[in-house]
Amino acid sequence: MTPKSAPSSRDEIVTALFGLFRRGGYDVVSLSDISAATGLGKSSLYHYFPGGKPDMAEAVANHRLATMREKLFAPLAAEIPLPAKIAPMTRSVDSLYAGGDAPCHVANMLPSGVGSSPLKAIIVEWIEALSEALKQAGIKISAARVLATDAVVRIEGALVVAKATGDKRVFASALRDIGADLAGR
Amino acid sequence: MTPKSAPSSRDEIVTALFGLFRRGGYDVVSLSDISAATGLGKSSLYHYFPGGKPDMAEAVANHRLATMREKLFAPLAAEIPLPAKIAPMTRSVDSLYAGGDAPCHVANMLPSGVGSSPLKAIIVEWIEALSEALKQAGIKISAARVLATDAVVRIEGALVVAKATGDKRVFASALRDIGADLAGR
DNA sequence: GTCTATAATAGGATAGAC
DNA sequence: GTCTATCCTATTATAGAC
């Protein structure tokens, strides 16, 4: 067998970086911030990310894509009734965004343009996974796409509005409504 | 009469700054960028904005709030039938966000925390203006608030998703659906 | 693999001439 | 009101010892 692709501590660093980038976006986060958050000197960071800060941001974006695939997209492909998938999804979404407290990593990283390919994949694959789940439940694919897109749109929008107003309930009630719409009203 | 509150060229500068801040967010925009966009030297900028960059960002936020009040919130208070107000609103929104091409200034400025008070006002007053318009049309205030919040949520979310996927049609169809929902289906 | 030290650059901001 | 020149700081990044 090939040697186990050692889970280096790079993964732990990336997790710490994710917390920084998701909240501030690319340019707000400095190498000093990263150094403080990880406990590593600036130079050590270049050992893990030879490409510097853009390299870090892209690693974080790919890490987030993997998380979303595992926690959200894969479960949506299960061969079980639709409502049995939607409820867990809304719970996972609630958890992934800390009940509306944690901003969307995609939304905050987009303006910088760094690592935009995995960022785009997160949104595209999310809509795709939802569409497929709805289609499996007997909904026409065209209607499924509309519903799926609307769900992701509302989740992203609720995060923005909740942050702007300081009212997390906007996120909670949006999630509830989305779940009801997707599961079939 | 009081002398006309001279429309100094500060307004023109603020308009140029708005274009920069809305796209990049606070930290991406440097004084050099601003200098290039306005044609003014860095020092001249401090003549108009003694508080420096934060001062500029807050001026831009207040300018945007004024624009939103004029173009969106005030028309919603008119004493005409609801559908006659919703259609113009969606058209104005389409124009204000360039059909989904131009990002939301609020969403992109929020992470920095600079000028958050007018930014919050933009969202809060928007929801309030929509709620009032729906209430005037005979919808119960509690239901009106839910509908109004959902509309703003979907506009904000559609901008994020359209930007992430590179597909402006997401914004166009979201606007159409929102208009239909608000005008009474 | 992590550190200290340092380079090279760009950032925001100010002083003062015109 | 706009400019040139300058200051100070923070930034990303690299070199090289351990």
Coordinates of C-alpha atoms (C1' of nucleotides) in Angstrom, one line a residue:
Chain A
M1 CA 0.0 0.0 0.0
T2 CA 1.0 3.6 -0.4
P3 CA 2.1 5.2 2.8
K4 CA -0.8 6.9 4.6
S5 CA -1.0 10.4 3.4
A6 CA 0.1 11.7 6.8
P7 CA -2.4 14.1 8.3
S8 CA 0.3 16.7 8.9
S9 CA -0.4 19.5 11.2
R10 CA -1.0 21.6 8.1
D11 CA -4.6 20.6 8.5
E12 CA -4.7 22.1 12.0
I13 CA -3.1 25.3 10.7
V14 CA -5.7 25.5 7.9
T15 CA -8.5 25.2 10.4
A16 CA -7.2 28.1 12.4
L17 CA -6.7 30.1 9.3
F18 CA -10.3 29.4 8.3
G19 CA -11.6 31.1 11.4
L20 CA -9.6 34.2 10.5
F21 CA -10.4 34.5 6.8
R22 CA -14.1 33.7 7.2
R23 CA -14.6 36.6 9.6
G24 CA -12.3 39.3 8.1
G25 CA -11.9 38.4 4.5
Y26 CA -8.5 38.2 2.8
D27 CA -7.0 41.6 3.3
V28 CA -8.0 42.2 6.9
V29 CA -6.0 39.1 8.0
S30 CA -2.3 39.8 8.3
L31 CA 0.6 37.3 8.7
S32 CA 1.0 38.7 12.2
D33 CA -2.6 37.7 12.9
I34 CA -2.0 34.3 11.5
S35 CA 1.2 33.9 13.4
A36 CA -0.6 34.8 16.6
A37 CA -3.5 32.4 15.9
T38 CA -1.3 29.5 15.1
G39 CA 1.6 30.0 17.5
L40 CA 4.0 29.7 14.6
G41 CA 6.5 32.3 13.5
K42 CA 6.0 33.9 10.1
S43 CA 8.8 32.0 8.6
S44 CA 7.4 28.7 9.7
L45 CA 4.2 29.5 7.8
Y46 CA 6.2 29.6 4.6
H47 CA 7.3 26.1 5.2
Y48 CA 3.7 24.9 4.9
F49 CA 2.6 27.5 2.4
P50 CA 5.5 28.3 0.0
G51 CA 3.2 30.5 -2.0
G52 CA 2.6 32.8 0.9
K53 CA -0.7 34.4 1.8
P54 CA -2.5 33.6 -1.4
D55 CA -1.4 30.0 -1.0
M56 CA -2.9 30.0 2.5
A57 CA -6.2 31.5 1.3
E58 CA -6.5 28.9 -1.4
A59 CA -5.8 26.0 1.0
V60 CA -8.5 27.4 3.3
A61 CA -11.0 27.6 0.5
N62 CA -10.3 24.0 -0.5
H63 CA -10.6 22.9 3.1
R64 CA -13.9 24.6 3.3
L65 CA -15.1 22.9 0.1
A66 CA -14.1 19.5 1.6
T67 CA -16.1 20.3 4.7
M68 CA -19.2 21.4 2.8
R69 CA -19.0 18.2 0.7
E70 CA -18.8 16.0 3.7
K71 CA -21.3 17.7 6.0
L72 CA -23.9 18.9 3.4
F73 CA -23.5 17.7 -0.1
A74 CA -22.8 14.0 0.5
P75 CA -25.7 13.5 2.9
L76 CA -28.1 15.0 0.4
A77 CA -27.3 12.2 -2.0
A78 CA -28.5 9.5 0.4
E79 CA -31.3 7.2 -0.8
I80 CA -33.8 8.1 1.9
P81 CA -36.9 10.2 1.8
L82 CA -36.5 13.9 1.1
P83 CA -37.7 15.3 4.5
A84 CA -35.3 12.9 6.2
K85 CA -32.5 14.7 4.4
I86 CA -33.7 18.3 4.6
A87 CA -34.0 18.5 8.3
P88 CA -30.4 17.3 8.9
M89 CA -29.2 19.7 6.3
T90 CA -30.8 22.7 8.0
R91 CA -29.3 21.5 11.3
S92 CA -25.9 21.2 9.7
V93 CA -26.2 24.6 8.1
D94 CA -27.2 26.1 11.5
S95 CA -24.1 24.5 13.0
L96 CA -21.7 25.5 10.2
Y97 CA -22.8 29.1 10.5
A98 CA -23.1 29.1 14.3
G99 CA -26.7 30.0 14.3
G100 CA -26.0 33.0 12.1
D101 CA -23.1 34.3 14.2
A102 CA -20.4 33.1 11.8
P103 CA -20.2 34.9 8.4
C104 CA -20.1 33.0 5.1
H105 CA -16.5 32.3 4.2
V106 CA -17.4 32.5 0.5
A107 CA -19.1 35.8 0.7
N108 CA -16.2 37.4 2.6
M109 CA -13.5 36.0 0.5
L110 CA -15.1 36.7 -2.9
P111 CA -14.1 40.4 -3.1
S112 CA -10.4 39.6 -3.0
G113 CA -10.6 37.2 -5.9
V114 CA -8.2 34.8 -4.2
G115 CA -9.0 31.2 -4.5
S116 CA -12.2 31.9 -6.3
S117 CA -12.4 28.6 -8.0
P118 CA -13.1 26.5 -4.9
L119 CA -15.3 29.3 -3.6
K120 CA -17.4 29.0 -6.7
A121 CA -17.5 25.3 -6.4
I122 CA -19.0 25.5 -2.9
I123 CA -22.0 27.4 -4.2
V124 CA -22.4 25.5 -7.4
E125 CA -22.1 22.1 -5.8
W126 CA -24.5 23.1 -3.1
I127 CA -27.2 24.0 -5.6
E128 CA -26.4 20.9 -7.6
A129 CA -26.7 18.6 -4.6
L130 CA -30.0 20.2 -3.5
S131 CA -31.4 20.0 -7.0
E132 CA -30.5 16.3 -7.3
A133 CA -32.2 15.6 -3.9
L134 CA -35.3 17.3 -5.0
K135 CA -35.3 15.6 -8.4
Q136 CA -35.0 12.2 -6.6
A137 CA -38.1 13.2 -4.7
G138 CA -40.1 13.5 -7.9
I139 CA -39.8 17.2 -8.5
K140 CA -39.2 18.2 -12.1
I141 CA -35.6 19.2 -12.6
S142 CA -36.3 22.7 -13.8
A143 CA -38.4 23.4 -10.7
A144 CA -35.8 21.7 -8.5
R145 CA -33.1 24.0 -9.8
V146 CA -35.2 27.1 -9.0
L147 CA -36.0 25.8 -5.5
A148 CA -32.4 24.8 -4.8
T149 CA -31.0 28.1 -5.9
D150 CA -33.6 30.0 -3.9
A151 CA -32.6 28.1 -0.8
V152 CA -28.9 28.9 -1.1
V153 CA -29.7 32.5 -1.9
R154 CA -31.8 32.8 1.2
I155 CA -29.2 31.3 3.4
E156 CA -26.5 33.6 2.1
G157 CA -28.8 36.6 2.3
A158 CA -29.9 35.8 5.8
L159 CA -26.3 35.7 7.0
V160 CA -25.8 39.2 5.6
V161 CA -29.0 40.6 7.0
A162 CA -28.5 39.0 10.4
K163 CA -25.0 40.5 10.6
A164 CA -26.1 43.9 9.4
T165 CA -29.0 44.1 11.8
G166 CA -27.3 42.2 14.7
D167 CA -30.4 40.0 14.9
K168 CA -29.6 36.3 14.6
R169 CA -33.3 35.5 14.6
V170 CA -33.4 36.5 10.9
F171 CA -31.1 33.5 10.2
A172 CA -33.0 31.1 12.4
S173 CA -36.4 31.9 10.9
A174 CA -35.0 31.9 7.3
L175 CA -33.6 28.4 8.0
R176 CA -37.0 27.2 9.2
D177 CA -38.8 28.6 6.2
I178 CA -36.3 27.1 3.8
G179 CA -36.6 23.7 5.4
A180 CA -40.4 23.8 5.1
D181 CA -40.2 24.9 1.5
L182 CA -37.8 22.2 0.5
A183 CA -39.4 19.4 2.4
G184 CA -42.6 20.0 0.6
R185 CA -44.5 22.5 2.6
Chain B
M1 CA -33.7 82.0 2.7
T2 CA -30.7 80.1 3.9
P3 CA -27.9 80.0 1.3
K4 CA -28.2 76.8 -0.8
S5 CA -26.1 74.2 0.9
A6 CA -23.5 74.3 -1.8
P7 CA -23.0 71.0 -3.6
S8 CA -19.3 71.0 -3.1
S9 CA -17.1 68.7 -5.1
R10 CA -16.9 66.5 -2.0
D11 CA -20.1 64.8 -3.2
E12 CA -18.4 63.9 -6.5
I13 CA -15.4 62.5 -4.6
V14 CA -17.8 60.5 -2.4
T15 CA -19.4 59.1 -5.5
A16 CA -16.1 57.9 -6.8
L17 CA -15.2 56.4 -3.5
F18 CA -18.4 54.5 -3.4
G19 CA -17.5 52.7 -6.6
L20 CA -14.3 51.6 -5.0
F21 CA -15.6 50.6 -1.5
R22 CA -18.6 48.7 -2.8
R23 CA -16.5 46.5 -4.9
G24 CA -13.5 45.8 -2.8
G25 CA -14.6 46.5 0.8
Y26 CA -12.7 48.7 3.2
D27 CA -9.3 47.2 3.4
V28 CA -8.7 46.4 -0.3
V29 CA -9.0 50.0 -1.2
S30 CA -5.8 52.0 -0.6
L31 CA -5.3 55.7 -0.5
S32 CA -3.3 55.3 -3.7
D33 CA -6.4 53.7 -5.3
I34 CA -8.5 56.6 -4.1
S35 CA -6.0 59.1 -5.3
A36 CA -5.9 57.5 -8.7
A37 CA -9.7 57.3 -8.9
T38 CA -10.3 60.9 -8.0
G39 CA -7.3 62.5 -9.5
L40 CA -6.5 64.2 -6.2
G41 CA -3.2 63.8 -4.3
K42 CA -3.4 62.0 -1.0
S43 CA -2.9 65.2 0.9
S44 CA -5.9 66.8 -0.8
L45 CA -8.1 64.0 0.3
Y46 CA -7.4 64.9 3.9
H47 CA -8.7 68.4 3.2
Y48 CA -12.2 66.8 2.5
F49 CA -11.9 64.0 5.0
P50 CA -9.8 65.1 8.0
G51 CA -10.5 61.8 9.7
G52 CA -8.7 59.9 7.0
K53 CA -9.8 56.6 5.5
P54 CA -12.4 55.8 8.2
D55 CA -13.9 59.2 7.6
M56 CA -14.1 58.5 3.9
A57 CA -15.8 55.2 4.5
E58 CA -18.4 56.7 6.8
A59 CA -19.1 59.5 4.3
V60 CA -19.7 56.9 1.6
A61 CA -22.0 54.9 3.9
N62 CA -24.1 57.9 4.7
H63 CA -24.1 58.8 1.0
R64 CA -25.4 55.4 0.2
L65 CA -28.0 55.6 2.9
A66 CA -29.3 58.9 1.4
T67 CA -29.4 57.3 -2.1
M68 CA -31.4 54.3 -0.8
R69 CA -33.8 56.5 1.0
E70 CA -34.4 58.6 -2.1
K71 CA -34.6 55.8 -4.7
L72 CA -36.2 53.0 -2.7
F73 CA -37.6 53.9 0.7
A74 CA -39.4 57.1 0.0
P75 CA -41.3 55.8 -3.1
L76 CA -42.5 52.9 -1.0
A77 CA -44.4 55.4 1.2
A78 CA -46.5 56.8 -1.6
E79 CA -50.3 56.5 -1.3
I80 CA -50.8 54.4 -4.3
P81 CA -51.7 50.7 -4.8
L82 CA -49.1 48.2 -3.7
P83 CA -48.3 46.7 -7.1
A84 CA -47.7 50.2 -8.4
K85 CA -44.9 50.6 -5.9
I86 CA -43.4 47.1 -6.0
A87 CA -42.7 47.1 -9.7
P88 CA -40.8 50.4 -9.6
M89 CA -38.9 49.2 -6.6
T90 CA -37.6 46.0 -8.3
R91 CA -36.6 48.2 -11.3
S92 CA -34.8 50.5 -9.0
V93 CA -33.1 47.6 -7.3
D94 CA -32.1 46.2 -10.6
S95 CA -30.6 49.5 -11.5
L96 CA -28.8 50.2 -8.2
Y97 CA -27.1 46.8 -8.4
A98 CA -26.5 46.9 -12.1
G99 CA -28.5 43.8 -12.8
G100 CA -26.5 41.8 -10.3
D101 CA -23.1 43.0 -11.6
A102 CA -22.5 45.4 -8.8
P103 CA -22.0 44.0 -5.3
C104 CA -23.8 45.2 -2.2
H105 CA -21.9 47.9 -0.5
V106 CA -23.3 47.0 2.8
A107 CA -22.3 43.3 2.6
N108 CA -18.8 44.2 1.5
M109 CA -18.2 46.9 4.1
L110 CA -19.6 45.1 7.0
P111 CA -16.6 42.9 7.9
S112 CA -14.4 45.9 8.5
G113 CA -16.9 47.4 11.0
V114 CA -16.2 50.9 9.7
G115 CA -19.3 53.1 9.5
S116 CA -21.5 50.2 10.6
S117 CA -24.3 52.5 11.9
P118 CA -25.4 53.8 8.5
L119 CA -24.9 50.4 7.0
K120 CA -27.3 48.9 9.5
A121 CA -29.7 51.7 8.9
I122 CA -29.8 50.8 5.2
I123 CA -31.0 47.3 5.9
V124 CA -33.3 48.2 8.8
E125 CA -35.0 51.1 7.0
W126 CA -35.4 49.0 3.9
I127 CA -37.3 46.3 5.8
E128 CA -39.2 48.9 7.6
A129 CA -40.3 50.7 4.4
L130 CA -41.4 47.5 2.8
S131 CA -43.3 46.4 5.9
E132 CA -45.2 49.6 6.0
A133 CA -46.1 49.4 2.3
L134 CA -47.4 45.9 2.8
K135 CA -49.3 46.9 5.9
Q136 CA -50.9 49.8 4.0
A137 CA -52.1 47.2 1.5
G138 CA -54.0 45.4 4.2
I139 CA -51.4 42.7 5.2
K140 CA -51.2 42.1 8.9
I141 CA -48.1 43.7 10.3
S142 CA -46.5 40.5 11.6
A143 CA -46.9 38.8 8.2
A144 CA -45.7 42.0 6.5
R145 CA -42.5 42.0 8.5
V146 CA -41.8 38.4 7.5
L147 CA -42.4 39.1 3.9
A148 CA -40.3 42.3 3.9
T149 CA -37.4 40.7 5.6
D150 CA -37.5 37.7 3.2
A151 CA -37.4 40.1 0.3
V152 CA -34.3 41.9 1.5
V153 CA -32.7 38.6 2.4
R154 CA -33.2 37.2 -1.0
I155 CA -31.9 40.3 -2.7
E156 CA -28.7 40.2 -0.6
G157 CA -28.3 36.5 -1.1
A158 CA -28.9 36.7 -4.9
L159 CA -26.1 39.2 -5.2
V160 CA -23.7 36.8 -3.4
V161 CA -24.7 33.8 -5.4
A162 CA -24.7 35.7 -8.7
K163 CA -21.2 36.9 -7.9
A164 CA -19.9 33.5 -6.8
T165 CA -21.3 31.6 -9.7
G166 CA -20.7 34.4 -12.3
D167 CA -24.3 34.0 -13.4
K168 CA -26.3 37.2 -13.3
R169 CA -29.5 35.4 -14.1
V170 CA -29.7 34.4 -10.5
F171 CA -30.2 38.0 -9.6
A172 CA -32.7 38.7 -12.4
S173 CA -34.9 35.7 -11.5
A174 CA -34.7 36.4 -7.8
L175 CA -35.9 39.9 -8.4
R176 CA -38.8 38.7 -10.5
D177 CA -39.9 36.2 -7.9
I178 CA -39.6 38.7 -5.1
G179 CA -41.7 41.2 -7.0
A180 CA -44.4 38.6 -7.6
D181 CA -44.4 37.6 -3.9
L182 CA -44.7 41.1 -2.7
A183 CA -47.3 42.3 -5.1
G184 CA -49.6 39.6 -4.0
R185 CA -48.8 36.6 -6.2
Chain C
dG1 C1' 10.5 22.3 11.2
dT2 C1' 11.1 26.4 13.9
dC3 C1' 13.4 30.3 15.1
dT4 C1' 15.8 35.4 14.8
dA5 C1' 17.0 38.9 11.9
dT6 C1' 16.3 41.6 8.1
dA7 C1' 15.1 43.1 3.7
dA8 C1' 11.9 45.5 0.5
dT9 C1' 7.8 47.5 -0.1
dA10 C1' 3.4 49.7 0.6
dG11 C1' 0.4 51.5 3.8
dG12 C1' -1.9 55.7 6.2
dA13 C1' -0.9 60.1 7.7
dT14 C1' 1.3 64.9 8.3
dA15 C1' 4.1 69.3 7.3
dG16 C1' 4.5 73.0 4.8
dA17 C1' 5.2 75.4 0.2
dC18 C1' 2.4 77.5 -3.3
Chain D
dG1 C1' -7.5 73.7 -2.3
dT2 C1' -3.7 71.2 -4.3
dC3 C1' 0.8 69.9 -4.5
dT4 C1' 5.7 67.6 -3.1
dA5 C1' 8.3 65.7 0.2
dT6 C1' 8.6 63.1 4.2
dC7 C1' 7.6 60.1 8.4
dC8 C1' 6.3 56.1 10.8
dT9 C1' 4.5 51.9 10.9
dA10 C1' 3.0 47.5 9.2
dT11 C1' 3.1 44.5 5.6
dT12 C1' 4.8 40.4 2.9
dA13 C1' 8.6 37.8 2.2
dT14 C1' 13.5 35.9 2.5
dA15 C1' 18.0 34.4 4.5
dG16 C1' 20.3 31.6 7.3
dA17 C1' 21.3 29.7 12.1
dC18 C1' 19.8 25.9 15.0

